[in-house]
């Protein structure tokens, strides 16, 4: 009887010691986002630029825009936008595949940001805030540091507008 009980205990112990592996995938692409992108996102697939009705594919570093009814994928903007200021324009973060296929929805939802004059903090400017500590004024540094760590566009991870409220004002 002791041998059977001992065998059961060893059997249960060996089954419980089998290693299970959990695979966790965290996708962070902070370093690949352009300096003109809105600050506060660990991962971005696309930006939608309502002013020029264009998408930017972050991983592929390509602009996607309509030309004569066809989507064009290019490493630079067309010449008609050569004076367009990416640093002072409004960007909408979109984390869904091929957002240009839902273009009519994006135009309807984000056309209110065409010509938007509110300042959207960009990555270039947020990095300088984090890296430079003003001498003698710790409160300002804490405030800037706290703001640079905020996570804008919380929610379902599909869309965000860079202002911390997922496209809803």
XYZ file of N, CA, C and O in Angstrom:
676
model
N 0.803 -1.179 0.000
C 0.000 0.000 0.000
C 0.858 1.261 0.000
O 0.544 2.213 -0.698
N 1.939 1.236 0.807
C 2.829 2.382 0.845
C 3.481 2.606 -0.510
O 3.685 3.744 -0.919
N 3.800 1.497 -1.218
C 4.438 1.613 -2.525
C 3.487 2.265 -3.525
O 3.899 3.092 -4.347
N 2.215 1.926 -3.463
C 1.236 2.513 -4.385
C 1.058 3.993 -4.069
O 1.052 4.837 -4.969
N 0.945 4.309 -2.811
C 0.799 5.697 -2.402
C 2.030 6.503 -2.798
O 1.915 7.626 -3.302
N 3.207 5.923 -2.602
C 4.450 6.578 -2.977
C 4.520 6.786 -4.486
O 4.937 7.847 -4.962
N 4.086 5.807 -5.263
C 4.077 5.918 -6.718
C 3.122 7.023 -7.175
O 3.423 7.798 -8.098
N 1.966 7.126 -6.539
C 0.998 8.175 -6.876
C 1.582 9.544 -6.564
O 1.469 10.478 -7.366
N 2.221 9.670 -5.409
C 2.824 10.955 -5.033
C 3.897 11.350 -6.032
O 3.953 12.495 -6.487
N 4.775 10.422 -6.405
C 5.818 10.722 -7.394
C 5.214 11.053 -8.757
O 5.693 11.937 -9.466
N 4.163 10.352 -9.119
C 3.502 10.628 -10.393
C 2.907 12.021 -10.444
O 3.070 12.758 -11.417
N 2.211 12.398 -9.388
C 1.615 13.736 -9.319
C 2.707 14.793 -9.286
O 2.613 15.820 -9.960
N 3.757 14.544 -8.521
C 4.866 15.499 -8.427
C 5.540 15.679 -9.775
O 5.893 16.798 -10.165
N 5.709 14.603 -10.533
C 6.372 14.724 -11.834
C 5.481 15.452 -12.831
O 5.954 16.208 -13.675
N 4.178 15.241 -12.749
C 3.267 15.950 -13.648
C 3.219 17.436 -13.331
O 3.136 18.266 -14.236
N 3.277 17.776 -12.063
C 3.201 19.192 -11.695
C 4.515 19.919 -11.965
O 4.545 21.138 -11.991
N 5.590 19.187 -12.167
C 6.868 19.846 -12.411
C 7.140 20.061 -13.896
O 8.178 20.591 -14.262
N 6.211 19.653 -14.742
C 6.391 19.896 -16.179
C 6.342 21.399 -16.414
O 5.434 22.077 -15.970
N 7.346 21.883 -17.090
C 7.418 23.320 -17.351
C 6.421 23.713 -18.426
O 6.346 23.088 -19.476
N 5.670 24.741 -18.116
C 4.806 25.316 -19.132
C 5.429 26.627 -19.556
O 5.989 27.353 -18.740
N 5.351 26.893 -20.817
C 5.950 28.111 -21.333
C 4.852 29.060 -21.778
O 3.967 28.675 -22.528
N 4.943 30.270 -21.315
C 4.019 31.313 -21.750
C 4.793 32.270 -22.634
O 5.883 32.705 -22.285
N 4.228 32.568 -23.766
C 4.896 33.470 -24.686
C 4.212 34.826 -24.625
O 3.019 34.939 -24.859
N 4.986 35.826 -24.261
C 4.479 37.179 -24.171
C 5.199 38.008 -25.216
O 6.420 38.016 -25.275
N 4.431 38.686 -26.018
C 5.014 39.521 -27.051
C 4.677 40.976 -26.773
O 3.513 41.351 -26.723
N 5.694 41.776 -26.556
C 5.513 43.205 -26.347
C 6.155 43.901 -27.530
O 7.349 43.759 -27.772
N 5.354 44.632 -28.254
C 5.835 45.299 -29.450
C 6.008 46.778 -29.165
O 5.038 47.496 -29.018
N 7.252 47.211 -29.086
C 7.562 48.611 -28.828
C 8.387 49.114 -30.005
O 9.389 48.518 -30.364
N 7.951 50.220 -30.603
C 8.706 50.759 -31.736
C 9.017 52.235 -31.551
O 8.989 53.011 -32.494
N 9.339 52.604 -30.317
C 9.623 54.007 -30.022
C 10.748 54.540 -30.904
O 10.648 55.617 -31.456
N 11.816 53.797 -31.065
C 12.962 54.267 -31.838
C 12.694 54.421 -33.319
O 13.382 55.171 -33.999
N 11.692 53.751 -33.845
C 11.435 53.844 -35.278
C 10.403 54.911 -35.623
O 10.183 55.201 -36.786
N 9.776 55.505 -34.617
C 8.812 56.569 -34.887
C 9.566 57.828 -35.305
O 10.622 58.135 -34.762
N 9.015 58.573 -36.261
C 9.707 59.800 -36.706
C 9.676 60.868 -35.617
O 8.780 60.891 -34.769
N 10.641 61.751 -35.641
C 10.755 62.810 -34.642
C 9.534 63.727 -34.632
O 9.235 64.354 -33.641
N 8.818 63.813 -35.764
C 7.641 64.672 -35.851
C 6.366 63.981 -35.357
O 5.307 64.596 -35.303
N 6.461 62.712 -34.950
C 5.294 61.984 -34.453
C 4.876 62.485 -33.091
O 5.684 63.036 -32.336
N 3.593 62.323 -32.736
C 3.143 62.772 -31.421
C 3.792 61.955 -30.304
O 3.970 60.752 -30.432
N 4.137 62.635 -29.232
C 4.812 61.998 -28.102
C 3.821 61.181 -27.276
O 2.629 61.452 -27.268
N 4.348 60.164 -26.594
C 3.568 59.427 -25.624
C 3.121 58.050 -26.055
O 2.347 57.418 -25.354
N 3.581 57.550 -27.168
C 3.156 56.241 -27.649
C 4.338 55.278 -27.671
O 5.395 55.593 -28.216
N 4.147 54.083 -27.086
C 5.176 53.051 -27.131
C 5.179 52.342 -28.481
O 6.197 51.821 -28.905
N 4.039 52.305 -29.114
C 3.923 51.608 -30.395
C 2.958 52.361 -31.304
O 1.884 52.775 -30.874
N 3.361 52.524 -32.550
C 2.512 53.159 -33.556
C 2.693 52.411 -34.867
O 3.815 52.156 -35.297
N 1.568 52.061 -35.491
C 1.623 51.460 -36.826
C 1.521 52.534 -37.904
O 2.317 52.564 -38.834
N 0.540 53.409 -37.766
C 0.299 54.449 -38.776
C -0.045 55.769 -38.106
O -0.596 55.803 -37.011
N 0.265 56.854 -38.815
C -0.255 58.175 -38.485
C -1.179 58.556 -39.627
O -0.884 58.288 -40.797
N -2.271 59.206 -39.293
C -3.128 59.814 -40.307
C -2.960 61.316 -40.180
O -3.029 61.868 -39.078
N -2.697 61.976 -41.293
C -2.475 63.420 -41.331
C -3.696 64.067 -41.987
O -3.779 64.130 -43.222
N -4.653 64.527 -41.187
C -5.902 65.037 -41.765
C -5.720 66.242 -42.684
O -6.479 66.403 -43.642
N -4.724 67.089 -42.415
C -4.515 68.272 -43.253
C -4.272 67.920 -44.716
O -4.719 68.627 -45.612
N -3.542 66.841 -44.932
C -3.189 66.474 -46.306
C -3.769 65.128 -46.711
O -3.412 64.586 -47.758
N -4.656 64.586 -45.856
C -5.371 63.350 -46.172
C -4.408 62.224 -46.555
O -4.562 61.559 -47.573
N -3.401 62.050 -45.709
C -2.304 61.117 -45.987
C -2.041 60.254 -44.756
O -2.226 60.697 -43.633
N -1.577 59.043 -44.995
C -1.164 58.137 -43.916
C 0.352 58.011 -43.961
O 0.975 58.202 -44.996
N 0.925 57.679 -42.800
C 2.355 57.384 -42.739
C 2.508 56.036 -42.053
O 2.056 55.849 -40.923
N 3.121 55.091 -42.742
C 3.371 53.753 -42.213
C 4.700 53.801 -41.462
O 5.761 53.929 -42.081
N 4.648 53.719 -40.136
C 5.850 53.869 -39.311
C 6.865 52.752 -39.567
O 8.033 53.032 -39.823
N 6.473 51.460 -39.506
C 7.475 50.412 -39.716
C 8.154 50.469 -41.089
O 9.346 50.216 -41.209
N 7.396 50.833 -42.133
C 7.962 50.870 -43.490
C 8.490 52.242 -43.882
O 9.054 52.398 -44.969
N 8.265 53.247 -43.036
C 8.700 54.621 -43.306
C 8.205 55.096 -44.668
O 8.958 55.621 -45.479
N 6.899 54.909 -44.885
C 6.296 55.281 -46.168
C 5.042 56.111 -45.964
O 4.251 55.845 -45.061
N 4.886 57.091 -46.848
C 3.653 57.865 -46.907
C 2.702 57.138 -47.843
O 3.117 56.556 -48.846
N 1.419 57.197 -47.509
C 0.393 56.559 -48.321
C -0.659 57.623 -48.605
O -1.262 58.176 -47.679
N -0.843 57.940 -49.880
C -1.772 58.994 -50.250
C -2.453 58.635 -51.567
O -1.973 57.794 -52.336
N -3.597 59.275 -51.784
C -4.350 59.042 -53.015
C -3.798 59.886 -54.141
O -3.495 61.070 -53.959
N -3.686 59.270 -55.296
C -3.279 59.979 -56.502
C -4.116 59.418 -57.651
O -3.979 58.240 -57.993
N -4.997 60.237 -58.179
C -5.908 59.808 -59.251
C -6.707 58.568 -58.865
O -6.871 57.650 -59.660
N -7.164 58.521 -57.608
C -8.007 57.417 -57.155
C -7.268 56.157 -56.747
O -7.896 55.170 -56.371
N -5.941 56.174 -56.805
C -5.139 55.006 -56.418
C -4.255 55.358 -55.224
O -3.715 56.464 -55.148
N -4.091 54.385 -54.337
C -3.208 54.591 -53.193
C -1.760 54.445 -53.639
O -1.383 53.458 -54.257
N -0.969 55.446 -53.312
C 0.453 55.471 -53.659
C 1.253 55.303 -52.380
O 0.971 55.942 -51.375
N 2.266 54.441 -52.425
C 3.168 54.201 -51.299
C 4.525 54.769 -51.686
O 5.131 54.315 -52.657
N 4.991 55.763 -50.917
C 6.225 56.437 -51.298
C 7.004 56.835 -50.049
O 6.413 57.110 -49.008
N 8.323 56.894 -50.169
C 9.179 57.278 -49.046
C 9.153 58.776 -48.772
O 9.705 59.225 -47.775
N 8.558 59.543 -49.663
C 8.449 60.982 -49.451
C 7.069 61.453 -49.889
O 6.372 60.768 -50.640
N 6.731 62.633 -49.405
C 5.449 63.218 -49.782
C 5.523 63.739 -51.220
O 6.612 64.081 -51.698
N 4.399 63.828 -51.906
C 4.420 64.384 -53.263
C 4.804 65.865 -53.233
O 4.677 66.537 -52.204
N 5.253 66.376 -54.348
C 5.747 67.755 -54.419
C 4.698 68.782 -54.013
O 5.043 69.842 -53.505
N 3.429 68.467 -54.180
C 2.389 69.436 -53.796
C 2.396 69.712 -52.292
O 1.833 70.695 -51.830
N 3.050 68.843 -51.508
C 3.137 69.031 -50.057
C 4.557 69.363 -49.601
O 4.890 69.192 -48.441
N 5.379 69.864 -50.482
C 6.781 70.113 -50.126
C 6.937 71.132 -49.008
O 7.913 71.115 -48.283
N 5.964 72.028 -48.822
C 6.047 73.026 -47.750
C 5.241 72.629 -46.517
O 5.087 73.427 -45.600
N 4.747 71.432 -46.491
C 3.936 70.971 -45.370
C 4.819 70.733 -44.149
O 5.849 70.072 -44.232
N 4.417 71.284 -43.005
C 5.211 71.205 -41.781
C 4.716 70.046 -40.913
O 3.702 70.165 -40.218
N 5.409 68.930 -40.947
C 5.022 67.749 -40.172
C 5.122 67.981 -38.668
O 4.386 67.379 -37.895
N 6.025 68.854 -38.247
C 6.214 69.094 -36.817
C 5.061 69.887 -36.202
O 4.781 69.750 -35.020
N 4.403 70.708 -36.981
C 3.331 71.552 -36.446
C 1.962 71.177 -36.993
O 1.039 71.983 -36.969
N 1.837 69.982 -37.480
C 0.546 69.513 -37.986
C -0.034 68.486 -37.024
O 0.672 67.934 -36.184
N -1.304 68.240 -37.181
C -1.976 67.295 -36.304
C -1.835 65.880 -36.861
O -2.033 65.652 -38.047
N -1.489 64.940 -35.970
C -1.337 63.537 -36.350
C -2.268 62.683 -35.520
O -2.386 62.871 -34.322
N -2.909 61.718 -36.161
C -3.776 60.768 -35.478
C -3.074 59.416 -35.515
O -2.672 58.953 -36.585
N -2.908 58.783 -34.365
C -2.295 57.457 -34.302
C -3.361 56.421 -34.614
O -4.441 56.431 -34.024
N -3.036 55.533 -35.547
C -3.949 54.451 -35.913
C -3.162 53.143 -35.875
O -2.210 52.964 -36.630
N -3.574 52.255 -34.992
C -2.922 50.957 -34.861
C -3.854 49.857 -35.351
O -4.369 49.063 -34.576
N -4.062 49.860 -36.615
C -4.829 48.799 -37.263
C -4.223 48.585 -38.643
O -3.669 49.518 -39.227
N -4.307 47.384 -39.170
C -3.694 47.123 -40.469
C -4.417 47.844 -41.609
O -5.642 47.949 -41.614
N -3.646 48.366 -42.531
C -4.161 49.008 -43.748
C -5.283 50.002 -43.475
O -6.388 49.869 -43.992
N -5.017 51.031 -42.682
C -6.085 51.967 -42.327
C -6.651 52.715 -43.532
O -7.799 53.157 -43.498
N -5.883 52.844 -44.580
C -6.355 53.545 -45.778
C -7.555 52.848 -46.402
O -8.320 53.463 -47.140
N -7.760 51.565 -46.078
C -8.938 50.860 -46.581
C -10.209 51.316 -45.856
O -11.316 51.058 -46.323
N -10.041 51.990 -44.724
C -11.169 52.580 -43.991
C -11.104 54.103 -44.079
O -11.511 54.816 -43.158
N -10.605 54.586 -45.174
C -10.331 56.012 -45.342
C -11.565 56.890 -45.129
O -11.493 57.925 -44.476
N -12.702 56.490 -45.655
C -13.909 57.307 -45.507
C -14.269 57.496 -44.030
O -14.695 58.566 -43.622
N -14.075 56.460 -43.238
C -14.347 56.545 -41.795
C -13.391 57.543 -41.141
O -13.797 58.381 -40.332
N -12.111 57.479 -41.503
C -11.115 58.376 -40.911
C -11.369 59.816 -41.315
O -11.221 60.730 -40.497
N -11.732 60.031 -42.565
C -12.023 61.395 -43.017
C -13.193 61.958 -42.208
O -13.131 63.094 -41.716
N -14.227 61.171 -42.052
C -15.401 61.621 -41.302
C -15.049 61.894 -39.838
O -15.441 62.903 -39.264
N -14.291 60.985 -39.232
C -13.983 61.088 -37.811
C -12.961 62.172 -37.489
O -13.039 62.817 -36.450
N -11.983 62.388 -38.365
C -10.868 63.267 -38.033
C -10.786 64.532 -38.881
O -9.844 65.304 -38.730
N -11.764 64.795 -39.746
C -11.710 66.007 -40.565
C -11.771 67.262 -39.695
O -11.291 68.320 -40.102
N -12.319 67.154 -38.486
C -12.372 68.303 -37.580
C -10.977 68.782 -37.173
O -10.816 69.883 -36.664
N -9.944 67.973 -37.409
C -8.577 68.360 -37.067
C -7.825 68.999 -38.231
O -6.662 69.364 -38.082
N -8.488 69.148 -39.383
C -7.841 69.867 -40.490
C -7.610 71.299 -40.061
O -8.524 71.959 -39.570
N -6.392 71.756 -40.201
C -6.052 73.118 -39.810
C -6.037 73.336 -38.309
O -6.013 74.474 -37.850
N -6.021 72.271 -37.526
C -6.022 72.369 -36.072
C -4.806 73.157 -35.600
O -3.679 72.844 -35.977
N -5.050 74.162 -34.798
C -3.969 75.048 -34.362
C -3.454 74.730 -32.963
O -2.509 75.326 -32.504
N -4.082 73.795 -32.270
C -3.592 73.400 -30.948
C -2.261 72.687 -31.077
O -2.028 71.940 -32.014
N -1.396 72.926 -30.157
C -0.060 72.328 -30.216
C -0.113 70.873 -29.775
O -0.611 70.559 -28.705
N 0.392 70.010 -30.604
C 0.509 68.593 -30.282
C 1.995 68.326 -30.041
O 2.820 68.552 -30.918
N 2.332 67.875 -28.845
C 3.739 67.654 -28.500
C 4.309 66.540 -29.368
O 3.729 65.466 -29.488
N 5.459 66.789 -29.971
C 6.091 65.801 -30.844
C 7.255 65.140 -30.126
O 7.771 65.654 -29.128
N 7.667 63.995 -30.636
C 8.728 63.204 -30.010
C 10.006 64.018 -29.843
O 10.635 63.992 -28.796
N 10.377 64.767 -30.869
C 11.604 65.569 -30.797
C 11.587 66.478 -29.576
O 12.556 66.555 -28.838
N 10.471 67.135 -29.325
C 10.383 68.084 -28.224
C 10.256 67.383 -26.875
O 10.748 67.878 -25.871
N 9.599 66.241 -26.826
C 9.439 65.546 -25.552
C 10.743 64.936 -25.092
O 11.003 64.850 -23.903
N 11.577 64.515 -26.013
C 12.891 63.968 -25.622
C 13.762 65.036 -25.012
O 14.473 64.794 -24.065
N 13.717 66.247 -25.567
C 14.548 67.317 -25.011
C 14.069 67.696 -23.617
O 14.851 68.064 -22.769
N 12.757 67.594 -23.349
C 12.242 67.881 -22.014
C 12.770 66.862 -21.023
O 13.218 67.200 -19.942
N 12.764 65.585 -21.396
C 13.222 64.537 -20.487
C 14.710 64.620 -20.219
O 15.161 64.296 -19.159
N 15.470 65.039 -21.218
C 16.921 64.980 -21.088
C 17.521 66.225 -20.459
O 18.639 66.193 -19.998
N 16.786 67.329 -20.458
C 17.379 68.540 -19.906
C 16.691 68.905 -18.594
O 15.502 69.131 -18.557
N 17.473 68.940 -17.532
C 16.943 69.270 -16.211
C 17.307 70.715 -15.912
O 18.480 71.053 -15.794
N 16.306 71.593 -15.799
C 16.620 72.994 -15.518
C 17.286 73.148 -14.159
O 16.900 72.490 -13.201
N 18.268 74.006 -14.097
C 18.993 74.226 -12.848
C 18.141 75.046 -11.897
O 17.575 76.060 -12.276
N 18.031 74.587 -10.662
C 17.408 75.365 -9.615
C 15.892 75.352 -9.562
O 15.330 75.960 -8.687
N 15.208 74.693 -10.472
C 13.748 74.682 -10.423
C 13.246 73.257 -10.578
O 12.857 72.833 -11.652
N 13.216 72.531 -9.486
C 12.845 71.117 -9.521
C 11.367 70.915 -9.831
O 10.991 69.925 -10.418
N 10.506 71.832 -9.429
C 9.075 71.667 -9.697
C 8.775 71.653 -11.184
O 7.986 70.855 -11.657
N 9.372 72.539 -11.941
C 9.155 72.553 -13.390
C 9.644 71.248 -14.005
O 9.024 70.702 -14.893
N 10.797 70.764 -13.521
C 11.328 69.513 -14.065
C 10.383 68.361 -13.776
O 10.082 67.567 -14.638
N 9.877 68.288 -12.540
C 8.949 67.213 -12.194
C 7.701 67.278 -13.057
O 7.202 66.280 -13.518
N 7.194 68.487 -13.274
C 5.991 68.638 -14.098
C 6.269 68.188 -15.528
O 5.518 67.420 -16.102
N 7.391 68.639 -16.095
C 7.730 68.236 -17.464
C 8.000 66.749 -17.540
O 7.563 66.074 -18.462
N 8.706 66.231 -16.532
C 9.016 64.809 -16.532
C 7.745 63.990 -16.424
O 7.561 63.009 -17.132
N 6.842 64.409 -15.552
C 5.574 63.697 -15.404
C 4.766 63.716 -16.684
O 4.182 62.726 -17.082
N 4.754 64.848 -17.363
C 4.004 64.952 -18.617
C 4.610 64.088 -19.697
O 3.912 63.518 -20.506
N 5.936 63.978 -19.718
C 6.564 63.195 -20.788
C 6.322 61.710 -20.615
O 6.462 60.952 -21.543
N 5.934 61.296 -19.405
C 5.689 59.878 -19.188
C 4.218 59.522 -19.365
O 3.836 58.387 -19.236
N 3.388 60.525 -19.630
C 1.970 60.219 -19.779
C 1.768 59.361 -21.010
O 2.492 59.454 -21.981
N 0.769 58.520 -20.956
C 0.464 57.648 -22.085
C -0.776 58.168 -22.745
O -1.874 58.093 -22.215
N -0.584 58.754 -23.898
C -1.705 59.333 -24.613
C -2.372 58.270 -25.455
O -1.752 57.318 -25.876
N -3.635 58.459 -25.726
C -4.353 57.546 -26.601
C -4.667 56.223 -25.937
O -4.706 55.214 -26.595
N -4.864 56.217 -24.607
C -5.215 54.972 -23.930
C -6.571 54.516 -24.416
O -7.376 55.293 -24.883
N -6.825 53.266 -24.275
C -8.121 52.753 -24.696
C -7.930 51.414 -25.336
O -7.180 50.582 -24.854
N -8.562 51.213 -26.472
C -8.528 49.906 -27.099
C -7.287 49.670 -27.935
O -7.111 48.611 -28.494
N -6.421 50.650 -28.055
C -5.191 50.454 -28.801
C -5.367 50.534 -30.297
O -4.425 50.377 -31.045
N -6.565 50.783 -30.758
C -6.800 50.854 -32.199
C -6.534 52.250 -32.729
O -5.870 52.438 -33.711
N -7.117 53.247 -32.089
C -6.967 54.621 -32.564
C -6.609 55.510 -31.392
O -7.040 55.302 -30.284
N -5.868 56.539 -31.665
C -5.583 57.566 -30.680
C -5.273 58.825 -31.420
O -4.901 58.788 -32.582
N -5.418 59.947 -30.788
C -5.189 61.180 -31.511
C -4.033 61.982 -30.976
O -3.797 63.076 -31.422
N -3.325 61.445 -30.005
C -2.170 62.155 -29.489
C -2.531 63.191 -28.448
O -1.693 63.909 -27.995
N -3.791 63.284 -28.067
C -4.154 64.247 -27.048
C -4.657 63.568 -25.785
O -5.168 64.205 -24.908
N -4.535 62.248 -25.725
C -4.859 61.537 -24.512
C -6.307 61.136 -24.382
O -6.726 60.654 -23.353
N -7.109 61.331 -25.430
C -8.511 60.974 -25.280
C -9.068 60.209 -26.461
O -10.248 60.228 -26.724
N -8.202 59.564 -27.181
C -8.623 58.633 -28.225
C -9.513 59.230 -29.299
O -10.448 58.627 -29.761
N -9.231 60.454 -29.703
C -9.939 61.052 -30.822
C -11.247 61.690 -30.454
O -11.965 62.168 -31.296
N -11.587 61.727 -29.195
C -12.849 62.322 -28.777
C -12.553 63.580 -27.982
O -11.918 63.531 -26.963
N -12.993 64.714 -28.462
C -12.805 65.981 -27.753
C -14.108 66.472 -27.222
O -15.134 66.334 -27.754
